[in-house]
Short mmCIF file of C-alpha atoms in Angstrom, two decimals:
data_model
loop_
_atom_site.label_atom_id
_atom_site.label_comp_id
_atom_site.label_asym_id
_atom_site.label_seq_id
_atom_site.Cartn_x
_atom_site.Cartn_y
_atom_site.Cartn_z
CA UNK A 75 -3.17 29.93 8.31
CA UNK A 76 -2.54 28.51 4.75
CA UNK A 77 -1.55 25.27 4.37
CA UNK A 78 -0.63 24.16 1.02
CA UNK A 79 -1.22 20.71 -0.01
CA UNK A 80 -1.80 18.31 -3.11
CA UNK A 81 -3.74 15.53 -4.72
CA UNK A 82 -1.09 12.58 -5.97
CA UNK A 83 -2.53 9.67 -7.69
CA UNK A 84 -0.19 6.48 -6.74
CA UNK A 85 1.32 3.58 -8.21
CA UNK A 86 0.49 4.85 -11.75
CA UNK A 87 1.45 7.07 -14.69
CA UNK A 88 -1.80 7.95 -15.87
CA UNK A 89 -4.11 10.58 -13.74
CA UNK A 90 -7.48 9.31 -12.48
CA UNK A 91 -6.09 6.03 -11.99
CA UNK A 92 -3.96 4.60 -9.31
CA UNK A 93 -4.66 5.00 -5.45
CA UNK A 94 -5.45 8.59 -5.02
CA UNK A 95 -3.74 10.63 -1.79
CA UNK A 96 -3.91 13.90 -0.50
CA UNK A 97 -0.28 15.48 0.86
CA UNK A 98 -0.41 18.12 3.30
CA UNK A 99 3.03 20.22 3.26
CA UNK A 100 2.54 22.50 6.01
CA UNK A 101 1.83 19.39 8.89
CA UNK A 102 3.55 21.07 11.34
CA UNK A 103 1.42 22.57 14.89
CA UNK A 104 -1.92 20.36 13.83
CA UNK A 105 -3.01 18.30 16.50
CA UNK A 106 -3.98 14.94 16.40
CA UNK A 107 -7.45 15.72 16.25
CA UNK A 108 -6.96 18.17 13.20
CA UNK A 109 -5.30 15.94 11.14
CA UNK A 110 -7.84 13.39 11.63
CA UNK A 111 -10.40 15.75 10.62
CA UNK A 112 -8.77 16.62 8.13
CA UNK A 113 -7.95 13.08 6.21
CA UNK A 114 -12.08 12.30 7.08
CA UNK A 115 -12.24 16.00 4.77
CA UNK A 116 -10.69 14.38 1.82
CA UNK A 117 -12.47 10.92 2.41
CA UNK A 118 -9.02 9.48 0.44
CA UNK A 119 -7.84 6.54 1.41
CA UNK A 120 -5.21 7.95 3.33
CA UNK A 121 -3.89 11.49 3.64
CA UNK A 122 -0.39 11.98 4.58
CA UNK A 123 0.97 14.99 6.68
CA UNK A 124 4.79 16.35 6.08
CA UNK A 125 6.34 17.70 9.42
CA UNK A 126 9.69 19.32 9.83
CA UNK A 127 12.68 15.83 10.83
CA UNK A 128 13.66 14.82 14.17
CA UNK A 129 16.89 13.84 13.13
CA UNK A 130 19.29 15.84 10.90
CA UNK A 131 19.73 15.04 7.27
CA UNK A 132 16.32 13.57 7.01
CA UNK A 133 13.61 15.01 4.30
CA UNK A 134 10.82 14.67 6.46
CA UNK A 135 8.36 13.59 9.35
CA UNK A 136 5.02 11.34 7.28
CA UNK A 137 2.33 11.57 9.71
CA UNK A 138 -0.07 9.21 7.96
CA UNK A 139 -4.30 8.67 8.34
CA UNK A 140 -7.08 7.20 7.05
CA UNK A 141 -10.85 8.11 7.37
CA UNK A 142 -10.92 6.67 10.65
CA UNK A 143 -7.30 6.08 12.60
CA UNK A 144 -3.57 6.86 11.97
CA UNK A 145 -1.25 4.11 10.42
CA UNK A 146 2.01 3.41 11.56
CA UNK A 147 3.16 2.88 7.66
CA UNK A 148 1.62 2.48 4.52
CA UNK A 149 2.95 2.51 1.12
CA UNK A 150 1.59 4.83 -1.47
CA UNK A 151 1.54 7.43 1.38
CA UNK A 152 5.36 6.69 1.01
CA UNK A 153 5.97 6.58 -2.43
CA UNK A 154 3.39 9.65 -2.87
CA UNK A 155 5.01 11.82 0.05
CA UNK A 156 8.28 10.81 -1.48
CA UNK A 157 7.67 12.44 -5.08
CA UNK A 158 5.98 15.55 -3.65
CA UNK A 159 9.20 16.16 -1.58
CA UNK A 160 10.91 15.16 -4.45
CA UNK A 161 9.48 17.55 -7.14
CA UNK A 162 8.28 20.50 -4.85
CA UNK A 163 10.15 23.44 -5.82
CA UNK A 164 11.48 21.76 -8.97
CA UNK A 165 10.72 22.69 -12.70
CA UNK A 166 9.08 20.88 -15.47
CA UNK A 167 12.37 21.34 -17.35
CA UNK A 168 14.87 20.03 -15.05
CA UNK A 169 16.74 17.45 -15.32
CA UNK A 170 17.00 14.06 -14.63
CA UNK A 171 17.60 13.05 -11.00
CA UNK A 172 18.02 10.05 -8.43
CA UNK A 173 18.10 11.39 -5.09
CA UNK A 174 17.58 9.32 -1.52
CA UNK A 175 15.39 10.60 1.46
CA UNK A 176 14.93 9.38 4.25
CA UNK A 177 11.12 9.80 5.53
CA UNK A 178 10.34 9.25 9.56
CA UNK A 179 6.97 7.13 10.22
CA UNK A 180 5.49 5.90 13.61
CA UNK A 181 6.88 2.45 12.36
CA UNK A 182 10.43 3.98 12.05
CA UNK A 183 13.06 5.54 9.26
CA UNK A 184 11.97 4.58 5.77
CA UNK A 185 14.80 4.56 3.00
CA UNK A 186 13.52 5.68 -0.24
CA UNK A 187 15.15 6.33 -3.78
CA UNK A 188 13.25 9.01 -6.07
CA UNK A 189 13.79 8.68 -10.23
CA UNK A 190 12.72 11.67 -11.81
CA UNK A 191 12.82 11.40 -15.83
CA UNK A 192 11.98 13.87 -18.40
CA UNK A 193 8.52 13.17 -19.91
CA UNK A 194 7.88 10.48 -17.36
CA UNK A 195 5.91 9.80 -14.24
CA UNK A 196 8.38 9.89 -11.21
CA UNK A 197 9.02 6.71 -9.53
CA UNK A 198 9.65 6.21 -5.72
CA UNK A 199 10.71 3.16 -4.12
CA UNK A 200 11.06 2.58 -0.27
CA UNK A 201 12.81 -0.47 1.93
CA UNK A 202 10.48 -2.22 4.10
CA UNK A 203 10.90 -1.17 7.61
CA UNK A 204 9.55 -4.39 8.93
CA UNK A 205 9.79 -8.06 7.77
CA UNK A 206 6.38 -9.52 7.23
CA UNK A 207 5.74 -11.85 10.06
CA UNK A 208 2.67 -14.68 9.69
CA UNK A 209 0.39 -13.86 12.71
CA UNK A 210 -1.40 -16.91 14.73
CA UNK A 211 -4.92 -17.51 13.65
CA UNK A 212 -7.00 -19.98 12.22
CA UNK A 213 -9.36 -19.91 8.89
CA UNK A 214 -13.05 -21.35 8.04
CA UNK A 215 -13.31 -21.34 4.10
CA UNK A 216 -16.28 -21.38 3.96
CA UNK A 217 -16.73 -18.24 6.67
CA UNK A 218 -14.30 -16.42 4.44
CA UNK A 219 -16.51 -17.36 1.50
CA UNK A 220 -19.12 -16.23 2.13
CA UNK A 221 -17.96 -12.89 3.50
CA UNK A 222 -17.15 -12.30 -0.46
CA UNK A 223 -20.23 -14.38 -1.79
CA UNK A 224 -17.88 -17.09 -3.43
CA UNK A 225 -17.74 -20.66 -2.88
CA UNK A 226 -15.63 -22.50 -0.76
CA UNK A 227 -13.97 -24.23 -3.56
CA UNK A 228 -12.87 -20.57 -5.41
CA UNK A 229 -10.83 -20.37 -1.58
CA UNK A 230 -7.12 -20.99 -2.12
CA UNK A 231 -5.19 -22.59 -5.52
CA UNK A 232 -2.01 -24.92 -5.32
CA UNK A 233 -1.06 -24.59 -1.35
CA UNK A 234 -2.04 -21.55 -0.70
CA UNK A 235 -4.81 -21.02 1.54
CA UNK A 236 -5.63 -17.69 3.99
CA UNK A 237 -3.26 -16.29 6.22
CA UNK A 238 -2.41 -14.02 8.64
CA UNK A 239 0.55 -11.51 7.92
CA UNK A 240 2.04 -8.28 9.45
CA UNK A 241 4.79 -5.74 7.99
CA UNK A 242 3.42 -2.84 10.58
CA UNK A 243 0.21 -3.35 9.66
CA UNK A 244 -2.43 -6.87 9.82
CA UNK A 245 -3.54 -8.28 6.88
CA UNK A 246 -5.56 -11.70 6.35
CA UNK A 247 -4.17 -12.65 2.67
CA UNK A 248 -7.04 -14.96 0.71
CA UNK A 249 -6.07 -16.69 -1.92
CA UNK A 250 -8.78 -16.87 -4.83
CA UNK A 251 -8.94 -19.38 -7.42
CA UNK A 252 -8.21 -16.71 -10.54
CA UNK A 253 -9.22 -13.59 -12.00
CA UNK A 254 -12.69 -14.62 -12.83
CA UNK A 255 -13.62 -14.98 -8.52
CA UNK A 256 -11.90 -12.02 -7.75
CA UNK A 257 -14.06 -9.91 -9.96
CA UNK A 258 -16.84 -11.88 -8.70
CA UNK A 259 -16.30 -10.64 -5.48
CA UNK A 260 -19.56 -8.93 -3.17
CA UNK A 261 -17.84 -8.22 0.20
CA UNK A 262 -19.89 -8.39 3.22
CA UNK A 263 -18.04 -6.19 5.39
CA UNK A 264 -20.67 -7.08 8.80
CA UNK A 265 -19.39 -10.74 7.58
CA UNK A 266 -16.02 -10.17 7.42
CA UNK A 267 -15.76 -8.16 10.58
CA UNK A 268 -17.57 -11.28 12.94
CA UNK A 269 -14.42 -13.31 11.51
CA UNK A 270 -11.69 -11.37 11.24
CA UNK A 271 -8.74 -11.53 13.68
CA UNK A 272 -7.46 -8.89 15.90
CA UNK A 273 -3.98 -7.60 15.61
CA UNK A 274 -1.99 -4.98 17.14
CA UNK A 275 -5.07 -3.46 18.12
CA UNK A 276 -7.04 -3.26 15.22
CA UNK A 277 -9.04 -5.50 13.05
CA UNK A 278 -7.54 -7.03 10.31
CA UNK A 279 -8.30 -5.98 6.52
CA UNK A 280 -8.61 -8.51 4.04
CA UNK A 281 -6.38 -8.69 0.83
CA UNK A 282 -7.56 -10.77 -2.16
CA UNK A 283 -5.10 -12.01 -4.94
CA UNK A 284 -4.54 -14.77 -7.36
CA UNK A 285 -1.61 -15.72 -10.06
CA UNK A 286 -1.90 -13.13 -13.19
CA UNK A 287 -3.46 -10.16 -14.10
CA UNK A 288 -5.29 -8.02 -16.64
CA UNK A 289 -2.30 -6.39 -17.43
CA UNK A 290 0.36 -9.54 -18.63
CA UNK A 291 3.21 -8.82 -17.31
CA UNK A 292 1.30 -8.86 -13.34
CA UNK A 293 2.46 -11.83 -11.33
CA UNK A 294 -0.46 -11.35 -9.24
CA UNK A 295 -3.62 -10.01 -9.24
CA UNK A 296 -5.00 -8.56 -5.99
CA UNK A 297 -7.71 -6.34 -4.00
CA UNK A 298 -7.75 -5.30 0.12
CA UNK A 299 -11.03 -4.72 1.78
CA UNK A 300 -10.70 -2.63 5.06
CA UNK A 301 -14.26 -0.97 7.08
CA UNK A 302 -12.59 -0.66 9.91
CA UNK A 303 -10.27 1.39 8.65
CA UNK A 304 -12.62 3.27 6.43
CA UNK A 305 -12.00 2.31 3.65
CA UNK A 306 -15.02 0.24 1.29
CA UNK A 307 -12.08 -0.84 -1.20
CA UNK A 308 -8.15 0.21 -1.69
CA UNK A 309 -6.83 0.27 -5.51
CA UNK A 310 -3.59 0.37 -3.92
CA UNK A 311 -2.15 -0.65 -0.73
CA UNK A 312 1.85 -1.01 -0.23
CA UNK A 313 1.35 -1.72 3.34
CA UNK A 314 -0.88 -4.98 1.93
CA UNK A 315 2.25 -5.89 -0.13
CA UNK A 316 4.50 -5.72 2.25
CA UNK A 317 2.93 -8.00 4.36
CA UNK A 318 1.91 -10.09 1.38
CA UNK A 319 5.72 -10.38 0.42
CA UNK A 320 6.05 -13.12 3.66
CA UNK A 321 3.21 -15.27 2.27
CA UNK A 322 4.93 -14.96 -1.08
CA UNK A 323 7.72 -16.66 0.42
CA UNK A 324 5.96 -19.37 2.38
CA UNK A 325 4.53 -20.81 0.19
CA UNK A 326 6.11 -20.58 -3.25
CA UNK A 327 9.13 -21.41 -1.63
CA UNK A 328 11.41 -18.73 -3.22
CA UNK A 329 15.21 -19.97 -3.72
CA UNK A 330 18.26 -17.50 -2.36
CA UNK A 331 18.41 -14.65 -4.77
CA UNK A 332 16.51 -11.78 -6.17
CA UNK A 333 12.78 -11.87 -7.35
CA UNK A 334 10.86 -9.00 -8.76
CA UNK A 335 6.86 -9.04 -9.13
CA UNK A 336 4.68 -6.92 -10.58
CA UNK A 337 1.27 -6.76 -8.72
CA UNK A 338 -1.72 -5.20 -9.75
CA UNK A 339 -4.58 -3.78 -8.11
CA UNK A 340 -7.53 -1.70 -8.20
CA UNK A 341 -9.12 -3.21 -11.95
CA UNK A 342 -12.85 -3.38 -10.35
CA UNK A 343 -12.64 -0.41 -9.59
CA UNK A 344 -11.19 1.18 -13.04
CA UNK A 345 -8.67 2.72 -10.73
CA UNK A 346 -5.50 0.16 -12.56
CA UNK A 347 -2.46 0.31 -10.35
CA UNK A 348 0.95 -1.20 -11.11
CA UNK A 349 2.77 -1.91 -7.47
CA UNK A 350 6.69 -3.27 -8.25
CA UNK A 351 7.49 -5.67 -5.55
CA UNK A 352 11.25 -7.16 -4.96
CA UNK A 353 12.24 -9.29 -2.83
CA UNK A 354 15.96 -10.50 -1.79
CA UNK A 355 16.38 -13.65 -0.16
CA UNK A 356 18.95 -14.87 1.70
CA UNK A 357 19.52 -18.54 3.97
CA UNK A 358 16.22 -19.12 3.26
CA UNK A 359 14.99 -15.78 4.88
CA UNK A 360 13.74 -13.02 3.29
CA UNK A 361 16.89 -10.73 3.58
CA UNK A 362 15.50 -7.49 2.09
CA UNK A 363 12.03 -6.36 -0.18
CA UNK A 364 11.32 -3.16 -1.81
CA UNK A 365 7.90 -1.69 -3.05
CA UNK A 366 8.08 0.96 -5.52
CA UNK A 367 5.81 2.79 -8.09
CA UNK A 368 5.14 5.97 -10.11
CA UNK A 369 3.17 8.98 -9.14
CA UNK A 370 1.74 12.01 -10.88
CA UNK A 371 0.15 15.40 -9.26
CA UNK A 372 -3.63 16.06 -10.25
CA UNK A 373 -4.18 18.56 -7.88
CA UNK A 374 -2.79 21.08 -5.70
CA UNK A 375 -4.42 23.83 -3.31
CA UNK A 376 -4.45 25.61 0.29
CA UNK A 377 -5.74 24.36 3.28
CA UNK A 378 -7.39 27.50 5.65
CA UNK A 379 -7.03 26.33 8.89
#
């Protein structure tokens, strides 16, 4: 059987940059096993698999894996599986749209709006399904320095120091002093993986930032390290800034209201990615956030299997 499928590169306008992920139409009747297989096949990041609703009125089922295990959620798998469904079937010459979907994942329904603009990149953004909650665990600078052959003193700026955050999926978020150490950055992924915590039954990856960016309108600049799930470096990871959205508002603080950031990721690896981040605050509580981006097609084919 032919199963059609494409290559999307994520959370940017320009092709060969971004997060690059591979979107299988025809999910439907592969087993676990297969789609596994199948995600190690493209060696992406993460390769997303579109399956016929479970409820009415919904666009589709996202089954979504990595190299090595399946992810409850994840966020250019969202945005990216989002503007496939979004501009299969449709026309370079259409016209503008704004359409909502709602996409099923193994962490529950995801809301997500869909621009589509003549001459541009089409831009997805998606609720968060889950709040980012700060996980229970404890940090040794210097362990975490030299797991990305820094010194302790390049660990954490103002009050932030290294955390422990979940918005469906662990991350340990590291502070670095600026731009400068996270370029500097060797990870040691044996290191990291003797000092990492464990959380909802997986190791945790490891998500750099700092304040600013290459590009000068980023708030933050940021990169996520994950072996266990695969993965050697991200240069995008929406599941990172959810989950990166609670430490946000620990510890700057942020007043009831709206704030929008603009995060970048992926520099090192000259694969530049622009992830929008809002975030809606409320008593003191983080009320809503959103993670959007833009998405472009590179590549399209069939599957035989």
């Amino acid at each position: 059987m032919a199963r059609r499928y494409a290559i999307y590169d994520v959370f940017t306008a320009n092709r060969l940059e971004g997060n690059p992920l591979a979107v299988v139409f025809d999910g439907d009747g592969l087993s676990d096993a297969a789609m596994q297989a199948i995600a190690g096949e493209f060696n992406l990041s993460e390769t997303v698999f579109l399956q016929p609703p479970q409820k009415t009125g919904h666009a589709a089922k996202l089954r979504i894996f990595t190299p090595a295990y399946e992810l409850p959620f994840a966020g250019h798998p969202t945005v990216g599986a989002a503007v496939a469904l979004a501009e299969d079937g449709r026309s370079f010459d259409d016209k503008d749209y704004d359409l909502v979907q709602m996409l099923e994942e193994n962490v529950g329904p995801v809301r997500c709006a869909v621009r589509g603009r003549a001459g541009e990149a089409t831009f997805a953004e998606f609720d968060v399904p889950r709040k980012s909650v700060r996980l229970d665990a404890k940090f040794d600078r210097q362990a975490i320095a030299d797991a990305f052959s820094l010194k302790a003193t390049q660990i954490g700026f103002e009050n932030h120091v290294p955390s422990f955050w979940s918005a469906g999926v662990p991350f340990v978020t590291i502070p670095v002093h600026d731009v400068s150490a996270a370029a500097a950055v060797e990870f040691d992924a044996a290191q990291w993986e003797q000092i990492t915590p464990i959380a909802e039954g997986r190791l945790a990856a490891a998500y750099l930032y700092c304040r600013g960016g290459v590009n000068h309108a980023a708030r933050f600049h940021t990169r996520m390290f994950s072996p266990a799930m695969g993965i050697a470096e991200d240069p995008a990871t929406g599941s990172a800034l959810a989950a990166f959205s609670g430490a946000i508002h620990s510890f700057d603080r942020l007043i009831d209201g709206h704030h929008p950031f603009l995060v970048e990721q992926g520099v090192e690896m000259g694969r530049p990615s622009l992830l929008h981040l809002h975030i809606d605050v409320s008593g003191g509580e983080i009320s809503t956030a959103r993670i959007g981006g833009q998405a472009v097609k590179i590549a399209a084919g069939e599957l035989y299997l």
